[in-house]
């Protein structure tokens, strides 16, 4: 019994020490906000809190890495706290994080909301507390913002334009009237809707017949099942337009399993590392890089500009790049 | 046996119904497509049935599947291992996770629900750490496994069917299987009869982890990629399939064959509903309803069997 206690003490003591250090770290950032209130402190760096969605997602990991690299090259300009939630649907946890960040004395909140509506009130409370809030990646609902009289700038990629570009390249390889299908992201997500609209813009302009649009919930395995069913139901299908690359990977596997790699083209979105080989060998015709590493950085720069100028600048659209086999490094 | 027949009846009715509503459904291409998407779910249902029969539950199968395939994927894409070594590494990962589950459950006599809930989180974290949260594209080095086929049925599907049969034999014809069922019925009585119940339970959890890894390999072969987010929610589908197949959640009763029929019924429902153009929210509504109806039907079937036995006796 005694030996078990001693053994467990070895585990618990360092854990307690770590907790203690952690809480010290939390409190040490609070005085900076108290100092920031009087206008005399010019050398005190503003605290920028970056609140993202799931860090289990490669996209947000790249975003965080980009922000950290930017902070390290600009250590005098601001202090960075980056946090993410467990999975992309954990809205309640993200609201908690927002409140914690305000309590920790953040001067700037850069937010990639997990939900366009549910995060509006948390953003409003942060604004009331005097925090400069900038919305990145997924746009907060404009009606909900207007209702509260909030003006929160949005910095993010042109999802619809990116999807349109991918769709236009695809249309160039098809004939008018060909049957195509769209595999959408999670229903209700802003970027899922924008990408679908972008694909539809391009397909309508080129005169293609969109025979189906079904959700693959951003997931590879589900998209694989959806694609397999679509291929069976539509023997004349010539293309699958997927709202992200994970789903494009799932669709590519389904097309190959059905033995229709020659007849069915695929486009994706995000340019994740796993899809690049498929783009190189032609299984995926095109994908769209929205420069995840730059999205948070742009948001931070935008927010710092607002802090300096004291005004609310307008929205900022970040660059997207079409990736195809011949444009790849 | 009778239970299996009624499940086959449900399956045939569903298939004929979808066949009437959609021209594309009852074609060999369509049926082969459904079958080739099932091996992962079949293997997980086998794992879940073994654990449920012994009175436990394994909520970690989806996450263990993900960490096993993460190890496999990283071994092949980043370490340059050949496929047998990478698959062995993936399977070992699953086996170890299962052993850890089992060891903790028996060492501290804890409910498996909470232990495997912990493993569900831990193994998911492991999957993200191993892969750096990045999907690993493996490509032709692994997808040839899913390309091997016989009469349009892929090697993973045939392997899954073999596993179902093997598990049924283990449950009905071996000492391990009978002891597992007995433990699920009354663990204390089995222990008092002199059986080392801890060894049996450890074996069952280890098997469950190993089978989760096998399911992971099958999924990697089909998708040619290893995804750290794979398998989310699969534990619940496996439980649902087992319950549709008449497995008792409290232990002591269950059949691998019937659970696999539960998987096939869910698979036919999903593909059939999407082929007749039902939207996803409605599909979920119907699937949820089917699970609950299956359990209610099971209650009546048991009453009816009991009543008949009573009649025979009098």
Coordinates of C-alpha atoms in Angstrom, one line a residue:
Chain A
X1 CA 0.0 0.0 0.0
X2 CA 2.8 2.4 1.0
X3 CA 4.8 1.6 -2.1
X4 CA 1.8 2.4 -4.2
X5 CA 1.4 5.7 -2.6
X6 CA 5.1 6.6 -3.1
X7 CA 4.9 5.5 -6.7
X8 CA 1.8 7.6 -7.4
X9 CA 3.4 10.6 -5.6
X10 CA 6.1 10.6 -8.2
X11 CA 3.4 11.1 -10.8
X12 CA 1.3 13.5 -8.9
X13 CA 3.9 15.9 -7.6
X14 CA 5.3 16.9 -11.1
X15 CA 1.7 17.1 -12.3
X16 CA 0.8 19.5 -9.4
X17 CA 4.0 21.5 -10.1
X18 CA 3.0 21.8 -13.8
X19 CA -0.5 22.9 -12.8
X20 CA 1.1 25.5 -10.5
X21 CA 3.3 26.8 -13.3
X22 CA 0.4 26.9 -15.6
X23 CA -1.7 29.0 -13.3
X24 CA 1.2 31.3 -12.7
X25 CA 1.4 31.7 -16.5
X26 CA -2.3 32.6 -16.5
X27 CA -2.0 35.2 -13.9
X28 CA 1.1 36.7 -15.3
X29 CA -0.7 37.8 -18.4
X30 CA -3.4 39.6 -16.5
X31 CA -1.4 42.5 -15.2
X32 CA -0.5 43.4 -18.8
X33 CA -4.1 44.3 -19.5
X34 CA -4.3 46.4 -16.3
X35 CA -1.2 48.2 -17.5
X36 CA -2.6 48.6 -20.9
X37 CA -5.5 50.7 -19.7
X38 CA -3.5 53.8 -18.9
X39 CA -2.1 55.4 -22.1
X40 CA 1.4 55.8 -20.8
X41 CA 2.6 52.3 -21.4
X42 CA 3.8 52.4 -25.0
X43 CA 6.3 49.6 -24.8
X44 CA 3.8 47.1 -23.4
X45 CA 2.9 44.6 -26.2
X46 CA -0.8 43.9 -26.8
X47 CA -1.9 40.4 -26.1
X48 CA -3.4 38.7 -29.2
X49 CA -5.7 35.7 -28.5
X50 CA -6.2 33.4 -31.4
X51 CA -9.2 31.1 -30.9
X52 CA -9.5 28.5 -33.6
X53 CA -11.6 25.4 -34.4
X54 CA -10.2 21.8 -34.1
X55 CA -6.5 21.5 -33.9
X56 CA -7.1 17.9 -34.9
X57 CA -7.6 19.3 -38.4
X58 CA -4.5 19.9 -40.5
X59 CA -5.9 23.2 -41.7
X60 CA -6.0 24.8 -38.3
X61 CA -2.7 23.3 -37.3
X62 CA -1.1 25.0 -40.3
X63 CA -3.0 28.2 -39.3
X64 CA -1.6 28.0 -35.8
X65 CA 2.0 27.3 -37.0
X66 CA 1.8 30.3 -39.3
X67 CA 0.6 32.6 -36.5
X68 CA 3.4 31.3 -34.2
X69 CA 6.1 31.8 -36.8
X70 CA 4.8 35.3 -37.4
X71 CA 4.9 36.1 -33.7
X72 CA 8.4 34.9 -33.4
X73 CA 9.6 37.1 -36.2
X74 CA 7.7 40.1 -34.6
X75 CA 8.3 39.4 -30.9
X76 CA 8.2 43.2 -30.0
X77 CA 4.8 43.8 -31.6
X78 CA 2.5 41.5 -29.7
X79 CA 2.2 38.5 -27.4
X80 CA 0.3 35.4 -28.8
X81 CA -2.0 33.0 -27.0
X82 CA -3.4 30.3 -29.4
X83 CA -6.2 27.9 -28.4
X84 CA -8.3 25.4 -30.3
X85 CA -11.2 23.2 -29.4
X86 CA -11.5 19.4 -29.4
X87 CA -13.6 18.9 -32.5
X88 CA -15.2 21.3 -34.9
X89 CA -18.6 21.0 -33.5
X90 CA -17.7 21.8 -29.9
X91 CA -19.3 25.2 -29.9
X92 CA -19.9 25.5 -26.1
X93 CA -16.2 24.9 -25.5
X94 CA -15.3 27.7 -27.9
X95 CA -17.6 30.1 -26.2
X96 CA -15.9 29.2 -22.9
X97 CA -12.5 29.8 -24.5
X98 CA -13.6 33.3 -25.7
X99 CA -14.6 34.2 -22.1
X100 CA -11.4 32.9 -20.7
X101 CA -9.4 34.9 -23.1
X102 CA -11.2 38.1 -22.2
X103 CA -10.7 37.3 -18.5
X104 CA -7.0 36.7 -19.2
X105 CA -6.8 40.2 -20.5
X106 CA -6.5 39.8 -24.2
X107 CA -6.5 43.1 -26.1
X108 CA -7.2 41.4 -29.4
X109 CA -9.3 38.4 -30.2
X110 CA -8.9 36.7 -33.6
X111 CA -11.7 34.2 -33.9
X112 CA -12.4 31.3 -36.3
X113 CA -15.9 30.5 -35.2
X114 CA -17.1 26.9 -35.1
X115 CA -20.6 28.2 -35.7
X116 CA -21.6 31.4 -37.5
X117 CA -24.6 32.1 -35.2
X118 CA -23.7 30.6 -31.8
X119 CA -20.5 32.6 -31.4
X120 CA -22.1 36.0 -32.1
X121 CA -23.1 36.7 -28.5
X122 CA -19.7 35.7 -27.1
X123 CA -18.0 38.0 -29.7
X124 CA -20.4 40.8 -28.6
X125 CA -19.5 40.4 -24.9
X126 CA -15.8 40.6 -25.9
X127 CA -16.4 43.8 -27.8
X128 CA -18.3 45.2 -24.8
X129 CA -15.3 44.3 -22.6
X130 CA -13.2 46.6 -24.8
X131 CA -11.5 43.8 -26.8
X132 CA -10.8 44.3 -30.5
X133 CA -12.4 41.3 -32.3
X134 CA -11.5 40.2 -35.8
X135 CA -13.4 37.3 -37.4
X136 CA -11.3 34.9 -39.6
X137 CA -11.9 31.8 -41.8
X138 CA -15.7 31.3 -41.2
X139 CA -17.8 34.4 -41.4
X140 CA -20.1 35.3 -38.4
X141 CA -23.7 35.7 -39.4
X142 CA -24.2 39.1 -40.9
X143 CA -27.9 39.5 -39.8
X144 CA -27.1 38.5 -36.2
X145 CA -24.2 41.0 -36.1
X146 CA -26.4 43.8 -37.6
X147 CA -29.2 43.0 -35.0
X148 CA -26.7 43.7 -32.2
X149 CA -25.3 46.7 -34.0
X150 CA -21.9 45.1 -34.2
X151 CA -19.3 45.8 -36.8
X152 CA -16.7 43.0 -36.7
X153 CA -14.3 42.9 -39.7
X154 CA -14.0 39.6 -41.5
X155 CA -10.6 38.5 -42.9
X156 CA -10.8 35.3 -44.9
X157 CA -10.4 33.5 -48.2
X158 CA -12.9 33.8 -51.0
X159 CA -14.3 30.3 -50.7
X160 CA -16.9 30.9 -53.5
X161 CA -14.3 32.4 -55.9
X162 CA -11.9 29.5 -55.2
X163 CA -14.5 26.9 -55.8
X164 CA -15.6 28.7 -59.0
X165 CA -12.0 28.7 -60.3
X166 CA -11.7 24.9 -59.6
X167 CA -15.0 24.4 -61.3
X168 CA -14.0 26.4 -64.3
X169 CA -10.9 24.4 -64.9
X170 CA -13.0 21.2 -64.6
X171 CA -15.6 22.5 -67.0
X172 CA -12.8 23.1 -69.6
X173 CA -12.2 19.3 -69.7
X174 CA -15.9 18.4 -70.1
X175 CA -18.6 18.9 -72.7
X176 CA -21.8 21.0 -72.1
X177 CA -24.6 18.9 -70.8
X178 CA -22.3 16.4 -69.0
X179 CA -23.6 15.1 -65.7
X180 CA -21.7 16.2 -62.6
X181 CA -22.3 15.8 -58.8
X182 CA -21.3 17.9 -55.8
X183 CA -20.2 16.4 -52.4
X184 CA -20.8 19.1 -49.9
X185 CA -19.3 19.9 -46.5
X186 CA -21.3 19.8 -43.2
X187 CA -24.8 21.3 -43.7
X188 CA -25.1 24.8 -42.2
X189 CA -21.4 25.7 -42.4
X190 CA -20.7 29.0 -44.1
X191 CA -17.7 27.8 -46.1
X192 CA -19.6 24.6 -47.1
X193 CA -22.3 26.7 -48.6
X194 CA -19.9 29.2 -50.3
X195 CA -18.0 26.4 -52.0
X196 CA -21.1 24.7 -53.2
X197 CA -22.3 28.0 -54.6
X198 CA -18.9 28.5 -56.3
X199 CA -19.1 25.0 -57.9
X200 CA -22.6 25.7 -59.0
X201 CA -21.7 29.1 -60.5
X202 CA -19.0 27.4 -62.7
X203 CA -21.1 24.4 -63.7
X204 CA -24.1 26.6 -64.6
X205 CA -22.0 29.0 -66.6
X206 CA -20.5 26.1 -68.6
X207 CA -23.9 24.4 -69.1
X208 CA -23.2 21.2 -67.1
X209 CA -26.1 19.2 -65.5
X210 CA -25.6 19.1 -61.7
X211 CA -27.5 15.8 -61.0
X212 CA -26.9 15.6 -57.3
X213 CA -25.5 17.5 -54.3
X214 CA -25.1 15.4 -51.1
X215 CA -23.2 16.1 -47.9
X216 CA -20.1 14.1 -47.0
X217 CA -19.7 16.0 -43.7
X218 CA -16.1 16.9 -44.5
X219 CA -15.1 13.2 -43.8
X220 CA -13.2 10.8 -46.1
X221 CA -15.1 7.7 -45.2
X222 CA -18.6 9.2 -45.5
X223 CA -17.7 10.9 -48.8
X224 CA -16.4 7.5 -50.0
X225 CA -19.9 6.0 -49.3
X226 CA -21.7 9.0 -50.9
X227 CA -19.5 8.9 -54.0
X228 CA -20.0 5.1 -54.4
X229 CA -23.8 5.5 -54.3
X230 CA -23.7 8.4 -56.7
X231 CA -21.6 6.5 -59.2
X232 CA -24.1 3.6 -59.1
X233 CA -27.1 5.9 -59.4
X234 CA -25.6 7.9 -62.2
X235 CA -23.7 5.8 -64.8
X236 CA -23.1 8.8 -67.0
X237 CA -21.4 10.9 -64.3
X238 CA -18.3 12.7 -65.5
X239 CA -17.2 14.6 -62.4
X240 CA -17.4 14.8 -58.6
X241 CA -16.8 18.3 -57.1
X242 CA -15.8 17.9 -53.5
X243 CA -15.9 20.7 -50.9
X244 CA -12.6 19.6 -49.2
X245 CA -9.7 17.4 -50.0
X246 CA -10.5 14.7 -47.4
X247 CA -13.7 14.1 -49.3
X248 CA -11.8 14.2 -52.6
X249 CA -9.6 11.4 -51.3
X250 CA -12.7 9.3 -50.4
X251 CA -14.3 10.1 -53.7
X252 CA -11.1 9.1 -55.6
X253 CA -11.0 5.7 -53.8
X254 CA -14.7 5.2 -54.8
X255 CA -14.1 6.1 -58.4
X256 CA -11.1 3.7 -58.6
X257 CA -13.1 0.9 -56.9
X258 CA -15.8 1.4 -59.5
X259 CA -13.2 1.2 -62.3
X260 CA -14.2 4.6 -63.6
X261 CA -11.0 6.6 -63.1
X262 CA -10.8 7.3 -66.8
X263 CA -14.4 8.7 -67.0
X264 CA -14.9 10.6 -63.7
X265 CA -12.8 13.7 -62.8
X266 CA -12.4 15.0 -59.3
X267 CA -11.7 18.4 -57.8
X268 CA -11.1 19.2 -54.1
X269 CA -10.4 22.2 -51.9
X270 CA -7.7 23.0 -49.2
X271 CA -4.5 21.5 -50.8
X272 CA -3.8 19.2 -47.8
X273 CA -0.5 17.3 -48.0
X274 CA -2.2 13.9 -48.6
X275 CA -4.0 15.1 -51.8
X276 CA -0.9 16.4 -53.5
X277 CA 0.3 13.1 -54.9
X278 CA -3.2 12.5 -56.4
X279 CA -3.0 15.9 -58.1
X280 CA 0.4 15.0 -59.4
X281 CA -0.7 11.7 -60.9
X282 CA -4.0 13.2 -62.2
X283 CA -6.5 11.3 -60.0
X284 CA -7.5 14.7 -58.7
X285 CA -7.7 17.4 -61.4
X286 CA -7.4 20.5 -59.2
X287 CA -7.6 21.7 -55.6
X288 CA -7.6 25.2 -54.0
X289 CA -5.0 26.5 -51.6
X290 CA -6.4 29.1 -49.3
X291 CA -3.0 29.6 -47.5
X292 CA -4.1 28.6 -44.1
X293 CA -0.7 29.7 -42.6
X294 CA -1.5 33.3 -43.8
X295 CA -5.2 33.5 -42.7
X296 CA -4.5 34.0 -39.0
X297 CA -1.5 36.2 -39.7
X298 CA -3.7 38.4 -41.9
X299 CA -6.3 38.5 -39.2
X300 CA -3.6 39.5 -36.6
X301 CA -2.1 42.2 -38.8
X302 CA -5.6 43.6 -39.5
X303 CA -6.4 43.7 -35.8
X304 CA -3.1 45.4 -34.9
X305 CA -3.8 48.0 -37.5
X306 CA -7.2 48.6 -35.9
X307 CA -5.6 49.0 -32.5
X308 CA -3.0 51.5 -33.9
X309 CA -5.5 53.5 -35.9
X310 CA -8.4 53.2 -33.5
X311 CA -10.8 52.8 -36.5
X312 CA -12.6 49.8 -37.8
X313 CA -11.3 49.0 -41.3
X314 CA -13.4 47.0 -43.7
X315 CA -13.3 43.3 -44.5
X316 CA -10.2 41.9 -46.1
X317 CA -10.2 39.1 -48.6
X318 CA -7.2 36.8 -48.6
X319 CA -5.7 35.2 -51.7
X320 CA -6.6 31.7 -52.9
X321 CA -4.5 29.8 -55.4
X322 CA -5.6 27.1 -57.8
X323 CA -3.3 24.0 -57.6
X324 CA -3.0 21.7 -60.6
X325 CA -0.5 19.1 -61.7
X326 CA 1.3 21.5 -64.0
X327 CA 1.5 24.4 -61.4
X328 CA 2.9 22.2 -58.7
X329 CA 6.5 22.5 -57.5
Chain B
X1 CA -30.9 -19.8 -35.1
X2 CA -34.5 -18.7 -35.3
X3 CA -33.3 -15.2 -34.5
X4 CA -30.9 -15.3 -37.5
X5 CA -33.7 -16.4 -39.8
X6 CA -35.9 -13.4 -38.8
X7 CA -33.0 -11.1 -39.4
X8 CA -32.5 -12.6 -42.9
X9 CA -36.2 -12.1 -43.4
X10 CA -35.9 -8.4 -42.6
X11 CA -32.9 -8.2 -44.9
X12 CA -34.7 -9.8 -47.8
X13 CA -37.8 -7.6 -47.4
X14 CA -35.7 -4.5 -47.3
X15 CA -33.7 -5.5 -50.3
X16 CA -36.8 -6.4 -52.3
X17 CA -38.4 -3.1 -51.3
X18 CA -35.5 -1.0 -52.4
X19 CA -35.3 -3.2 -55.6
X20 CA -38.9 -2.2 -56.4
X21 CA -38.2 1.5 -55.7
X22 CA -34.9 1.8 -57.5
X23 CA -33.7 0.0 -60.7
X24 CA -30.1 0.4 -59.7
X25 CA -30.4 -1.4 -56.4
X26 CA -30.7 -5.1 -57.1
X27 CA -27.8 -5.2 -59.6
X28 CA -24.6 -7.2 -58.9
X29 CA -22.6 -4.0 -59.1
X30 CA -24.7 -2.3 -56.5
X31 CA -24.7 -5.3 -54.1
X32 CA -20.9 -5.7 -54.5
X33 CA -20.5 -2.0 -53.8
X34 CA -22.5 -2.3 -50.6
X35 CA -20.5 -5.5 -49.6
X36 CA -17.1 -3.9 -50.2
X37 CA -18.0 -1.0 -47.9
X38 CA -18.8 -3.3 -45.0
X39 CA -15.6 -5.0 -43.9
X40 CA -14.7 -2.4 -41.3
X41 CA -18.1 -2.3 -39.8
X42 CA -18.4 -6.1 -39.8
X43 CA -15.0 -6.5 -38.0
X44 CA -15.9 -3.9 -35.4
X45 CA -19.3 -5.6 -34.8
X46 CA -17.5 -8.9 -34.2
X47 CA -15.2 -7.2 -31.7
X48 CA -18.1 -5.5 -29.9
X49 CA -20.1 -8.7 -29.8
X50 CA -17.3 -10.6 -28.1
X51 CA -17.0 -7.9 -25.4
X52 CA -20.8 -7.4 -24.9
X53 CA -21.3 -11.2 -24.5
X54 CA -18.8 -11.2 -21.7
X55 CA -20.8 -8.4 -20.0
X56 CA -18.4 -5.6 -20.9
X57 CA -18.4 -2.8 -23.5
X58 CA -15.6 -1.4 -25.6
X59 CA -16.1 2.3 -26.5
X60 CA -12.5 2.7 -27.7
X61 CA -12.8 0.6 -31.0
X62 CA -13.2 3.7 -33.2
X63 CA -10.2 5.5 -31.7
X64 CA -8.0 2.3 -31.6
X65 CA -8.9 1.8 -35.3
X66 CA -7.6 5.4 -35.9
X67 CA -4.4 5.1 -34.0
X68 CA -3.6 1.7 -35.6
X69 CA -4.1 3.0 -39.1
X70 CA -2.1 6.1 -38.1
X71 CA 0.9 3.9 -37.2
X72 CA 0.4 1.9 -40.4
X73 CA 0.3 5.1 -42.5
X74 CA 3.3 6.8 -40.9
X75 CA 5.3 3.6 -41.1
X76 CA 4.7 3.4 -44.8
X77 CA 4.8 7.0 -45.9
X78 CA 7.4 8.5 -43.6
X79 CA 9.5 5.6 -42.4
X80 CA 9.4 3.8 -45.7
X81 CA 8.5 0.4 -44.2
X82 CA 7.2 -2.3 -46.5
X83 CA 3.5 -3.3 -46.2
X84 CA 3.9 -6.5 -44.1
X85 CA 6.0 -4.7 -41.5
X86 CA 3.7 -1.7 -41.4
X87 CA 0.5 -3.8 -41.1
X88 CA 2.2 -5.8 -38.3
X89 CA 3.0 -2.5 -36.5
X90 CA -0.6 -1.3 -36.9
X91 CA -2.0 -4.6 -35.6
X92 CA 0.4 -4.6 -32.6
X93 CA -0.8 -1.1 -31.7
X94 CA -4.4 -2.3 -31.6
X95 CA -3.4 -5.4 -29.6
X96 CA -1.5 -3.3 -27.1
X97 CA -4.4 -0.9 -26.7
X98 CA -6.8 -3.8 -26.1
X99 CA -4.4 -5.3 -23.5
X100 CA -4.2 -2.0 -21.7
X101 CA -8.0 -1.9 -21.6
X102 CA -8.2 -5.4 -20.3
X103 CA -5.4 -5.2 -17.8
X104 CA -6.9 -2.1 -16.2
X105 CA -10.4 -3.6 -16.1
X106 CA -9.3 -6.7 -14.4
X107 CA -6.5 -5.3 -12.2
X108 CA -8.7 -2.7 -10.5
X109 CA -12.1 -4.4 -11.2
X110 CA -13.3 -1.3 -12.9
X111 CA -16.4 -1.0 -15.2
X112 CA -15.2 -1.4 -18.8
X113 CA -17.5 1.5 -19.8
X114 CA -15.3 4.1 -18.1
X115 CA -11.9 2.4 -18.8
X116 CA -12.6 2.2 -22.6
X117 CA -14.1 5.7 -22.5
X118 CA -10.7 6.8 -21.3
X119 CA -9.0 4.8 -24.0
X120 CA -11.3 6.3 -26.6
X121 CA -9.9 9.8 -25.7
X122 CA -6.3 8.6 -25.3
X123 CA -6.1 6.6 -28.5
X124 CA -7.6 9.5 -30.5
X125 CA -4.9 11.8 -29.0
X126 CA -2.3 9.1 -30.0
X127 CA -3.7 9.1 -33.5
X128 CA -3.2 12.9 -33.8
X129 CA 0.3 12.7 -32.3
X130 CA 1.5 9.9 -34.5
X131 CA 0.2 11.5 -37.7
X132 CA 0.8 15.1 -36.8
X133 CA -3.0 15.5 -37.4
X134 CA -2.3 15.0 -41.1
X135 CA -4.0 12.4 -43.3
X136 CA -1.4 10.1 -44.7
X137 CA -1.9 9.2 -48.4
X138 CA -0.4 5.8 -49.1
X139 CA -1.7 4.9 -52.5
X140 CA -1.0 1.8 -54.6
X141 CA 1.3 0.3 -52.0
X142 CA -1.7 -0.6 -49.9
X143 CA -4.8 -0.3 -52.1
X144 CA -3.9 -3.5 -54.0
X145 CA -5.2 -5.3 -50.9
X146 CA -8.7 -4.0 -51.6
X147 CA -8.3 -4.7 -55.3
X148 CA -7.8 -8.4 -54.8
X149 CA -11.3 -9.8 -55.4
X150 CA -13.4 -12.9 -56.1
X151 CA -16.7 -12.5 -57.9
X152 CA -16.6 -8.8 -57.4
X153 CA -16.2 -9.2 -53.6
X154 CA -13.0 -7.7 -52.2
X155 CA -10.4 -9.5 -50.2
X156 CA -11.2 -7.4 -47.1
X157 CA -14.9 -8.3 -47.3
X158 CA -14.1 -12.0 -47.6
X159 CA -11.7 -11.7 -44.7
X160 CA -14.4 -10.0 -42.6
X161 CA -16.8 -12.8 -43.4
X162 CA -14.2 -15.3 -42.3
X163 CA -13.7 -13.4 -39.1
X164 CA -17.4 -13.5 -38.4
X165 CA -17.5 -17.2 -38.9
X166 CA -14.4 -17.7 -36.8
X167 CA -15.8 -15.6 -34.0
X168 CA -19.1 -17.6 -34.1
X169 CA -17.1 -20.8 -33.8
X170 CA -15.1 -19.4 -30.9
X171 CA -18.3 -18.3 -29.1
X172 CA -20.2 -21.5 -29.5
X173 CA -17.6 -24.2 -29.7
X174 CA -14.6 -23.2 -27.6
X175 CA -13.9 -23.0 -23.9
X176 CA -13.0 -19.4 -24.2
X177 CA -16.3 -18.5 -25.8
X178 CA -18.4 -20.5 -23.3
X179 CA -16.6 -19.0 -20.4
X180 CA -17.1 -15.5 -21.9
X181 CA -20.9 -16.1 -22.2
X182 CA -20.9 -17.5 -18.7
X183 CA -19.1 -14.5 -17.3
X184 CA -21.6 -12.2 -19.0
X185 CA -24.4 -14.2 -17.3
X186 CA -23.0 -14.4 -13.8
X187 CA -19.3 -13.6 -13.3
X188 CA -19.3 -14.4 -9.6
X189 CA -20.7 -17.9 -10.2
X190 CA -18.0 -18.6 -12.9
X191 CA -15.3 -17.4 -10.6
X192 CA -16.5 -19.6 -7.7
X193 CA -16.5 -22.5 -10.1
X194 CA -12.8 -22.1 -10.3
X195 CA -12.4 -20.3 -13.7
X196 CA -9.8 -17.6 -13.9
X197 CA -12.3 -14.9 -15.1
X198 CA -9.6 -12.3 -15.2
X199 CA -7.6 -14.1 -17.9
X200 CA -10.8 -14.6 -20.0
X201 CA -11.7 -10.9 -19.8
X202 CA -8.1 -9.8 -20.6
X203 CA -8.2 -12.1 -23.7
X204 CA -11.5 -10.7 -24.8
X205 CA -10.4 -7.0 -24.6
X206 CA -7.1 -7.9 -26.3
X207 CA -9.0 -9.5 -29.1
X208 CA -11.3 -6.5 -29.4
X209 CA -8.3 -4.1 -29.7
X210 CA -6.7 -6.4 -32.3
X211 CA -9.9 -6.6 -34.3
X212 CA -10.2 -2.8 -34.2
X213 CA -6.8 -2.6 -35.7
X214 CA -7.8 -5.2 -38.4
X215 CA -10.8 -3.0 -39.2
X216 CA -8.4 -0.1 -39.5
X217 CA -6.2 -1.9 -42.0
X218 CA -9.3 -2.8 -44.0
X219 CA -10.3 0.9 -44.1
X220 CA -6.9 2.0 -45.1
X221 CA -6.9 -0.5 -48.0
X222 CA -10.2 0.8 -49.2
X223 CA -9.4 4.5 -49.0
X224 CA -5.6 4.3 -49.8
X225 CA -5.1 6.8 -46.9
X226 CA -4.8 6.8 -43.2
X227 CA -6.9 9.4 -41.5
X228 CA -6.4 10.4 -37.8
X229 CA -10.1 11.4 -37.7
X230 CA -11.2 7.9 -38.9
X231 CA -13.6 5.8 -37.0
X232 CA -15.3 8.6 -35.1
X233 CA -18.7 7.2 -33.8
X234 CA -18.0 3.7 -35.2
X235 CA -18.2 2.3 -31.7
X236 CA -21.9 3.4 -31.5
X237 CA -22.6 1.9 -35.0
X238 CA -21.0 -1.4 -33.8
X239 CA -23.2 -1.4 -30.7
X240 CA -26.3 -0.7 -32.7
X241 CA -25.5 -3.5 -35.1
X242 CA -24.9 -5.9 -32.3
X243 CA -28.2 -4.9 -30.6
X244 CA -30.1 -5.3 -33.9
X245 CA -28.6 -8.7 -34.0
X246 CA -30.1 -9.6 -30.7
X247 CA -27.0 -9.2 -28.5
X248 CA -27.9 -8.4 -24.9
X249 CA -26.2 -5.3 -23.6
X250 CA -26.0 -6.8 -20.1
X251 CA -24.0 -9.8 -21.4
X252 CA -24.6 -13.5 -21.6
X253 CA -26.2 -13.6 -25.0
X254 CA -25.0 -12.7 -28.5
X255 CA -23.9 -14.1 -31.9
X256 CA -21.3 -12.8 -34.3
X257 CA -23.4 -14.0 -37.3
X258 CA -26.5 -12.1 -36.1
X259 CA -24.5 -9.0 -35.3
X260 CA -23.0 -9.1 -38.8
X261 CA -26.6 -9.4 -40.2
X262 CA -27.3 -6.2 -38.1
X263 CA -24.4 -4.5 -40.0
X264 CA -25.7 -5.6 -43.3
X265 CA -29.2 -4.4 -42.5
X266 CA -27.8 -1.0 -41.6
X267 CA -25.6 -0.9 -44.7
X268 CA -28.6 -1.9 -47.0
X269 CA -30.7 0.8 -45.3
X270 CA -28.0 3.5 -45.8
X271 CA -27.3 2.7 -49.5
X272 CA -30.9 1.9 -50.4
X273 CA -32.3 5.1 -48.8
X274 CA -29.7 7.2 -50.6
X275 CA -30.4 5.5 -53.9
X276 CA -34.1 6.3 -53.7
X277 CA -33.1 9.9 -53.1
X278 CA -33.9 10.2 -49.4
X279 CA -32.0 13.1 -47.8
X280 CA -29.5 12.6 -45.0
X281 CA -31.6 13.9 -42.1
X282 CA -34.5 11.6 -43.0
X283 CA -32.0 8.7 -43.4
X284 CA -30.8 9.3 -39.8
X285 CA -34.4 9.4 -38.6
X286 CA -35.2 6.1 -40.2
X287 CA -32.0 4.4 -39.1
X288 CA -32.6 5.5 -35.5
X289 CA -36.1 4.2 -35.7
X290 CA -35.0 0.8 -37.0
X291 CA -32.5 0.4 -34.1
X292 CA -35.3 1.0 -31.5
X293 CA -37.8 -1.2 -33.4
X294 CA -35.3 -4.0 -33.5
X295 CA -34.9 -4.0 -29.7
X296 CA -38.7 -3.9 -29.2
X297 CA -39.1 -6.8 -31.6
X298 CA -36.5 -8.7 -29.6
X299 CA -38.6 -8.3 -26.4
X300 CA -41.7 -9.8 -28.1
X301 CA -39.6 -12.6 -29.7
X302 CA -38.3 -13.6 -26.3
X303 CA -41.8 -13.6 -24.7
X304 CA -43.1 -15.7 -27.6
X305 CA -40.3 -18.2 -27.3
X306 CA -40.8 -18.4 -23.5
X307 CA -44.6 -18.9 -23.9
X308 CA -44.0 -21.7 -26.4
X309 CA -41.5 -23.4 -24.1
X310 CA -44.1 -23.2 -21.3
X311 CA -46.8 -24.7 -23.6
X312 CA -44.5 -27.6 -24.5
X313 CA -43.8 -28.3 -20.9
X314 CA -47.5 -28.5 -19.9

